[in-house]
Structure formats: structure tokens, C-alpha cells
């Protein structure tokens, strides 16, 4: 019996040890699986983000607009009297110099009147000299002298009127420029207002454009302007702002601006449409990626990464935009660490996993 009990006790001990080993193994796997599940849940609920420290950079304010070109000086050459065209001294598109005779109208009658006025003036001059001699010898009175002076001045006036009538029939270029199409021929009868041709000084081109009123206080004459036109792909023409309208357009809330573009190569023409870039100068600005900004209603927010591993939502005011980046006017300062990747799932105060830091100016993924 004693041997039997020893065998029984040995078997029970072996069974107990086996049960303990199996129980320990089950407990170990349960703990490991539970920890893995918890880690998985944590990984799925804690978003992973990329951040970037912010630093102000040199930013050039550029205003973009569409503008229309016009000549530095432009005029329609028109008749101011009724007369027949006698001479046309230009061809379509000719370059004219200031004072050049373009069209001569019939002035035969006016030339005759001028000749008569010159004869009359010469006679009055001689008579004035004779009366002066008589006056010095006290042979005539002061009244006679005064009457002759009046006659002399009247003769001068008649000659001036005759010259003016002739000038009205000699149509001249008022300034250097490029002539347009010829609209009359010799023998045509013209009347006041009849258009003869056009004259444009295109040595410089005015470009008129409009910008939003928010730039009114910053825009100044002398700012550099760069324009392009579809007729010259890739070519840029430079100039300066020469005038800013004193009024804001009530309908568009835009301010009219004029720039002068040098046209020494004579490539540009009045009426052309231009893409205008106005350089407002450089300044320090905090530029962030546009994708960092979250809009809620009319407000904009960004998320700042905190040292404790949490994010803080911060309202911002935005300014100029360019090339996928936007200026932060207020809400973010130099040195703040901004979440630049993984913004969509964030809420204020949330814990995040930091995957990496993008350096200032480095390309974003």
C-alpha cells in the first residue's frame, strides 16, 4: 500500500505541475494579446503628424492685374473749316515730326486776303511815319497821331486774322508720332469735324489697370511694373507707376492706376491687353503652406505642436497668397511649431504621434 500511495502522490504532483505550466502559458498569452490590442487601438486613435518650425522670410508683395495700353499722346487730326483738299503729304502709317504739313486745304481766297492785309499794313506804316514827322514839327495834333496808331493796329490785326485762316487750312502734326490710316484724298470736300487721320506718340505706352482698394494706402508712384502681352510670349516689358486715381470706383471698389512702359523698340501698340505685375517692395512675412489652414465658417485655424505631444488649435488672420503658401498676419509667431501634415483629423488638445520635422524652406511631402 505504501508503494501505491507513493505512485499516486507522484502522479498528482506531475498533474499539478502540468496544470501550473499550462495556466502560466495561457495567462502570458492573454496579457500579450491584450497589450497588443491596446497598442493597436492607441495607434489607430492617435494621429501621426509632420511639423515645421516657422520663421519669417523676405516676401515681395506682387499685385497682379489686367491692363489696357494707350499712347503717350494721341490725337485725331480733323478739319476745322469747310474747304476742298488740295494736298495730302503723308501715307498710311508714316512717322510724322512735330509741325510737319500733313494736309493742305484750298486757301486761295485767304492768301489773297493776306496779300491785301500786308499791302494795307505797309501803307499804314508809311502813313504813321509821315504823321510822326508832322507831329514833331507841330503841324498835326495829338488826336491825329492817336487815330493813325489805331489804324496801324487794325491793319496788324487784319493780317493776323488772314494768317490764322490760312493756318486753319494747313493741317500739321502737333507732335512727333505715328500716323494712322489716310481717310481723305485730294479733291475731297471736308467740313469741321471731318477726320483726316490719327497721330499717336508711342515712344512710351500708358498701361491703365485697376487694383483692389485695400492696396490704395500702400501703392505709390514710382513702384516698378512688369507687363507681358500675348503677342510676345515670354518677353517682359518694364516701367513704373506714374499716376493713381484719387477716387475709388463705387461699383467695383477698385482704384485706377496708370503705368508708363518704355517702348523704344516700338513693339507695343495702343489697345493691347497686358498682364501687369506691380512690385510693392520686400518685407518680412510669416508664410505657411495653405494646406495647414482649416476653415470653420468664416474663421481660419492652424494647429500648433506643443512640447507635451499635444496640439493646440489657434485662430489666424491671413494675408497675401503665392505659390501654395499664405501669409499669417496674426495668430502665429516666429518659432512656433506648426502641424503641416495630418491636419484633417486633429482636434484641439489631442495627443499626436510625431513622425518627423520639416525644415524651413524644405520641400513638403
Coordinates of C-alpha atoms in Angstrom, one line a residue:
X1 CA 0.0 0.0 0.0
X2 CA 2.8 2.4 0.8
X3 CA 4.3 2.0 -2.6
X4 CA 0.8 2.5 -4.2
X5 CA 0.3 5.8 -2.3
X6 CA 3.7 7.0 -3.4
X7 CA 2.8 6.4 -7.0
X8 CA -0.5 8.2 -6.6
X9 CA 1.2 11.2 -5.0
X10 CA 3.8 11.3 -7.7
X11 CA 1.2 11.3 -10.4
X12 CA -0.8 14.1 -8.7
X13 CA 2.3 16.2 -8.4
X14 CA 3.1 15.8 -12.1
X15 CA -0.5 16.7 -13.0
X16 CA -0.3 19.8 -10.7
X17 CA 3.0 21.0 -12.3
X18 CA 1.5 20.5 -15.7
X19 CA -1.6 22.5 -14.8
X20 CA 0.6 25.3 -13.5
X21 CA 2.7 25.4 -16.7
X22 CA -0.4 25.4 -18.9
X23 CA -2.1 28.1 -16.7
X24 CA 1.0 30.3 -16.8
X25 CA 1.2 29.9 -20.6
X26 CA -2.5 30.9 -21.0
X27 CA -2.1 33.9 -18.7
X28 CA 1.1 35.0 -20.6
X29 CA -0.6 34.9 -24.0
X30 CA -3.7 36.6 -22.7
X31 CA -1.6 39.5 -21.3
X32 CA 0.4 39.7 -24.5
X33 CA -2.7 39.8 -26.8
X34 CA -4.3 42.4 -24.5
X35 CA -1.2 44.6 -24.7
X36 CA -1.0 44.2 -28.5
X37 CA -4.7 45.1 -28.9
X38 CA -4.3 48.1 -26.6
X39 CA -1.3 49.3 -28.6
X40 CA -3.2 48.8 -31.9
X41 CA -6.1 50.8 -30.6
X42 CA -3.8 53.5 -29.4
X43 CA -2.1 53.6 -32.8
X44 CA -5.4 53.9 -34.7
X45 CA -6.8 56.7 -32.4
X46 CA -3.6 58.8 -32.2
X47 CA -2.9 60.5 -35.5
X48 CA 0.6 60.8 -36.9
X49 CA 1.7 64.3 -38.0
X50 CA 4.6 66.1 -39.5
X51 CA 5.6 69.5 -38.1
X52 CA 7.7 72.5 -39.2
X53 CA 9.1 75.4 -37.1
X54 CA 8.0 78.8 -38.5
X55 CA 10.3 81.7 -39.3
X56 CA 9.7 85.0 -41.1
X57 CA 11.1 85.3 -44.6
X58 CA 11.7 88.1 -47.1
X59 CA 8.4 88.4 -49.1
X60 CA 7.8 90.5 -52.2
X61 CA 4.3 91.9 -52.4
X62 CA 3.2 91.5 -56.0
X63 CA -0.1 92.8 -57.3
X64 CA -1.5 91.1 -60.5
X65 CA -4.0 92.8 -62.8
X66 CA -5.1 93.1 -66.4
X67 CA -4.4 96.4 -68.2
X68 CA -5.0 98.2 -71.5
X69 CA -2.4 100.1 -73.4
X70 CA -2.7 103.6 -74.8
X71 CA -0.3 106.0 -76.5
X72 CA 1.7 108.6 -74.5
X73 CA -0.1 111.2 -76.7
X74 CA -2.9 110.6 -79.1
X75 CA -5.0 112.9 -81.3
X76 CA -7.4 112.8 -84.2
X77 CA -6.4 115.1 -87.0
X78 CA -9.6 116.8 -88.1
X79 CA -10.7 119.7 -90.3
X80 CA -12.0 122.9 -88.6
X81 CA -13.2 124.6 -91.7
X82 CA -15.2 123.8 -94.9
X83 CA -12.8 123.5 -97.8
X84 CA -11.5 121.3 -100.6
X85 CA -8.4 119.1 -100.0
X86 CA -5.6 120.3 -102.3
X87 CA -2.6 118.2 -101.0
X88 CA -2.1 115.1 -98.9
X89 CA 1.5 114.8 -97.8
X90 CA 1.6 111.5 -96.0
X91 CA 1.0 107.8 -96.4
X92 CA -0.7 105.3 -94.1
X93 CA 1.5 104.6 -91.1
X94 CA 4.1 107.2 -91.8
X95 CA 6.1 108.7 -88.9
X96 CA 5.5 112.4 -88.6
X97 CA 7.5 115.2 -87.0
X98 CA 6.1 118.0 -85.0
X99 CA 5.0 120.8 -87.3
X100 CA 5.0 118.7 -90.4
X101 CA 2.4 119.7 -93.0
X102 CA 0.0 116.7 -93.5
X103 CA -2.9 118.1 -95.5
X104 CA -3.4 121.4 -97.3
X105 CA -6.9 122.7 -98.0
X106 CA -7.8 125.2 -100.6
X107 CA -6.6 128.6 -99.3
X108 CA -6.5 130.8 -102.5
X109 CA -9.0 133.3 -101.1
X110 CA -7.3 133.5 -97.7
X111 CA -3.9 134.0 -99.5
X112 CA -5.4 136.9 -101.4
X113 CA -6.8 138.5 -98.2
X114 CA -3.4 138.1 -96.6
X115 CA -1.8 139.9 -99.5
X116 CA -4.3 142.7 -99.3
X117 CA -3.7 142.9 -95.5
X118 CA 0.1 143.1 -96.0
X119 CA -0.4 146.0 -98.5
X120 CA -2.7 147.8 -96.2
X121 CA -0.3 147.4 -93.3
X122 CA 2.7 148.7 -95.3
X123 CA 0.6 151.7 -96.2
X124 CA -0.4 152.4 -92.6
X125 CA 3.3 152.1 -91.5
X126 CA 4.3 154.7 -94.1
X127 CA 1.4 157.0 -93.0
X128 CA 2.4 156.6 -89.3
X129 CA 6.0 157.7 -90.2
X130 CA 4.7 160.8 -92.1
X131 CA 2.4 161.8 -89.2
X132 CA 5.2 161.4 -86.7
X133 CA 7.3 163.9 -88.7
X134 CA 4.4 166.3 -88.9
X135 CA 3.7 166.0 -85.2
X136 CA 7.3 166.7 -84.4
X137 CA 7.0 170.0 -86.4
X138 CA 3.7 170.6 -84.6
X139 CA 1.8 170.5 -87.9
X140 CA -0.7 168.0 -86.6
X141 CA -2.4 167.4 -83.3
X142 CA -2.1 164.5 -80.9
X143 CA -5.5 163.3 -81.9
X144 CA -4.3 162.7 -85.5
X145 CA -1.4 160.7 -84.2
X146 CA -3.7 158.6 -82.0
X147 CA -6.1 157.9 -84.9
X148 CA -3.2 156.8 -87.1
X149 CA -1.9 154.4 -84.3
X150 CA -5.4 152.9 -84.2
X151 CA -5.4 152.4 -88.0
X152 CA -2.0 150.8 -87.8
X153 CA -3.0 148.3 -85.1
X154 CA -6.2 147.5 -87.0
X155 CA -4.1 146.6 -90.1
X156 CA -1.9 144.3 -88.0
X157 CA -5.0 142.6 -86.6
X158 CA -6.4 142.0 -90.1
X159 CA -3.1 140.5 -91.2
X160 CA -3.1 138.2 -88.1
X161 CA -6.7 137.1 -89.0
X162 CA -5.6 136.3 -92.5
X163 CA -2.6 134.2 -91.3
X164 CA -4.9 132.3 -88.9
X165 CA -7.4 131.5 -91.7
X166 CA -4.5 130.1 -93.7
X167 CA -3.2 128.1 -90.8
X168 CA -6.6 126.6 -90.3
X169 CA -6.3 125.2 -93.9
X170 CA -2.8 123.8 -93.3
X171 CA -3.2 120.7 -91.0
X172 CA 0.1 119.9 -89.3
X173 CA 1.3 117.3 -86.8
X174 CA 1.2 118.7 -83.3
X175 CA 3.9 116.3 -82.0
X176 CA 6.2 113.5 -83.2
X177 CA 4.3 110.3 -83.7
X178 CA 3.0 107.5 -85.9
X179 CA 0.2 108.4 -88.3
X180 CA -2.8 106.2 -88.8
X181 CA -4.8 105.4 -92.0
X182 CA -5.3 108.2 -94.5
X183 CA -9.1 109.0 -94.7
X184 CA -9.2 111.7 -97.3
X185 CA -7.9 112.2 -100.8
X186 CA -7.1 115.3 -103.0
X187 CA -10.4 116.9 -104.2
X188 CA -12.5 115.8 -101.2
X189 CA -14.6 118.4 -99.5
X190 CA -14.1 118.4 -95.8
X191 CA -16.2 120.2 -93.1
X192 CA -15.5 121.0 -89.5
X193 CA -15.0 117.6 -87.6
X194 CA -14.1 115.6 -90.7
X195 CA -11.5 113.1 -89.6
X196 CA -8.3 113.2 -91.7
X197 CA -6.1 110.6 -89.8
X198 CA -4.8 109.8 -86.3
X199 CA -1.5 110.6 -84.7
X200 CA 0.0 108.6 -81.8
X201 CA 3.2 109.1 -79.9
X202 CA 4.1 105.5 -79.0
X203 CA 7.6 106.1 -77.7
X204 CA 6.1 105.2 -74.4
X205 CA 2.9 103.3 -73.7
X206 CA 0.5 104.1 -70.9
X207 CA -1.0 100.9 -69.3
X208 CA -4.2 101.5 -67.3
X209 CA -5.3 98.9 -64.8
X210 CA -7.3 98.6 -61.6
X211 CA -6.4 97.1 -58.2
X212 CA -8.5 96.4 -55.1
X213 CA -9.0 99.3 -52.7
X214 CA -7.1 97.5 -49.9
X215 CA -3.8 98.4 -51.8
X216 CA -4.7 102.1 -52.0
X217 CA -2.7 103.2 -49.0
X218 CA 0.4 101.1 -49.9
X219 CA 0.5 101.8 -53.7
X220 CA 2.9 104.7 -54.6
X221 CA 4.0 106.3 -57.8
X222 CA 7.4 105.1 -58.8
X223 CA 6.8 101.4 -58.0
X224 CA 8.2 99.1 -60.6
X225 CA 5.8 97.4 -63.1
X226 CA 6.4 94.5 -65.3
X227 CA 3.9 93.7 -68.2
X228 CA 3.6 90.9 -70.7
X229 CA 1.5 90.5 -73.8
X230 CA 0.3 87.5 -75.8
X231 CA 1.9 88.8 -79.0
X232 CA 5.4 88.4 -77.3
X233 CA 5.3 85.1 -75.3
X234 CA 8.0 85.1 -72.6
X235 CA 9.0 88.7 -73.2
X236 CA 8.7 91.1 -70.3
X237 CA 8.5 94.9 -70.5
X238 CA 9.3 97.1 -67.6
X239 CA 8.0 100.5 -66.4
X240 CA 6.9 102.5 -63.4
X241 CA 3.6 103.6 -61.8
X242 CA 3.1 107.2 -62.9
X243 CA -0.4 108.0 -61.5
X244 CA -3.0 106.8 -59.1
X245 CA -6.6 107.9 -59.3
X246 CA -7.8 109.9 -56.2
X247 CA -11.2 108.1 -56.2
X248 CA -12.3 104.6 -55.6
X249 CA -14.8 103.2 -58.1
X250 CA -18.2 102.9 -56.3
X251 CA -19.3 99.9 -58.3
X252 CA -16.2 97.8 -58.4
X253 CA -14.4 99.1 -55.3
X254 CA -11.2 99.3 -57.4
X255 CA -8.7 102.1 -57.8
X256 CA -7.5 103.1 -61.3
X257 CA -3.7 103.1 -61.8
X258 CA -1.5 104.2 -64.7
X259 CA 2.0 102.9 -65.5
X260 CA 4.3 104.1 -68.2
X261 CA 6.2 101.5 -70.2
X262 CA 9.3 102.3 -72.3
X263 CA 8.6 101.4 -75.9
X264 CA 11.9 102.3 -77.6
X265 CA 11.7 99.1 -79.7
X266 CA 8.2 100.1 -80.9
X267 CA 6.8 96.6 -80.3
X268 CA 3.8 97.7 -78.2
X269 CA 0.7 99.4 -79.5
X270 CA -2.3 101.2 -78.1
X271 CA -5.2 98.9 -77.4
X272 CA -3.1 95.9 -76.4
X273 CA -4.1 93.9 -73.3
X274 CA -1.4 93.4 -70.7
X275 CA -0.9 91.1 -67.8
X276 CA 0.5 93.5 -65.1
X277 CA 2.7 92.7 -62.1
X278 CA 3.3 95.6 -59.7
X279 CA 6.3 95.1 -57.3
X280 CA 5.2 96.6 -53.9
X281 CA 8.7 96.0 -52.4
X282 CA 10.0 93.4 -49.9
X283 CA 9.1 92.9 -46.3
X284 CA 9.3 90.3 -43.6
X285 CA 6.4 87.9 -43.6
X286 CA 5.5 84.6 -42.0
X287 CA 4.5 82.3 -44.9
X288 CA 2.9 78.9 -44.2
X289 CA 1.5 76.2 -46.5
X290 CA -2.1 76.8 -47.5
X291 CA -2.9 73.1 -46.7
X292 CA -2.2 73.8 -43.0
X293 CA -5.2 76.1 -42.7
X294 CA -8.5 74.7 -41.6
X295 CA -11.6 76.8 -42.2
X296 CA -14.6 76.8 -39.9
X297 CA -17.3 79.2 -41.1
X298 CA -15.6 82.5 -41.8
X299 CA -12.7 81.8 -39.5
X300 CA -9.3 80.1 -40.2
X301 CA -7.3 78.0 -37.8
X302 CA -4.0 76.2 -37.7
X303 CA -2.7 73.6 -35.2
X304 CA 0.5 74.2 -33.2
X305 CA 2.5 71.3 -31.8
X306 CA 3.2 71.6 -28.1
X307 CA 6.2 70.1 -26.2
X308 CA 3.9 67.7 -24.3
X309 CA 2.9 65.9 -27.5
X310 CA -0.5 67.6 -27.8
X311 CA -1.7 70.1 -30.5
X312 CA -3.4 73.4 -29.9
X313 CA -5.8 75.0 -32.3
X314 CA -5.1 78.6 -33.0
X315 CA -7.2 81.2 -34.9
X316 CA -5.2 83.1 -37.6
X317 CA -5.6 86.1 -39.8
X318 CA -4.3 85.6 -43.3
X319 CA -2.8 88.0 -45.9
X320 CA -1.1 87.6 -49.3
X321 CA -1.0 84.2 -51.1
X322 CA 1.6 82.9 -53.6
X323 CA 2.7 79.5 -54.9
X324 CA 0.7 77.4 -52.4
X325 CA 1.7 79.5 -49.4
X326 CA -0.2 82.1 -47.4
X327 CA 0.9 84.9 -45.1
X328 CA -0.1 84.8 -41.5
X329 CA -0.8 88.3 -40.3
X330 CA -1.6 87.3 -36.7
X331 CA -2.1 84.1 -34.6
X332 CA 1.4 82.5 -35.3
X333 CA 4.8 84.0 -34.4
X334 CA 8.4 83.2 -35.1
X335 CA 9.5 79.9 -33.6
X336 CA 6.0 78.3 -33.3
X337 CA 6.0 74.7 -34.5
X338 CA 3.1 74.2 -36.9
X339 CA 1.5 70.9 -38.0
X340 CA 1.9 70.7 -41.7
X341 CA 0.9 67.1 -42.4
X342 CA -2.0 65.2 -40.9
X343 CA -4.2 68.2 -40.1
X344 CA -7.5 66.7 -41.2
X345 CA -8.2 64.5 -38.2
X346 CA -6.9 66.9 -35.5
X347 CA -9.0 68.4 -32.7
X348 CA -7.9 70.9 -30.1
X349 CA -5.8 69.3 -27.3
X350 CA -5.4 65.9 -29.0
X351 CA -2.3 63.8 -28.4
X352 CA -0.4 63.1 -31.6
X353 CA 2.5 60.9 -32.8
X354 CA 5.3 63.0 -34.3
X355 CA 6.6 61.3 -37.5
X356 CA 9.2 64.0 -38.3
X357 CA 10.1 67.6 -38.7
X358 CA 10.3 69.5 -42.0
X359 CA 13.0 72.2 -42.0
X360 CA 12.2 75.7 -43.0
X361 CA 12.3 76.0 -46.8
X362 CA 12.5 72.2 -47.4
X363 CA 10.1 70.6 -49.9
X364 CA 7.0 69.1 -48.3
X365 CA 5.9 65.6 -48.9

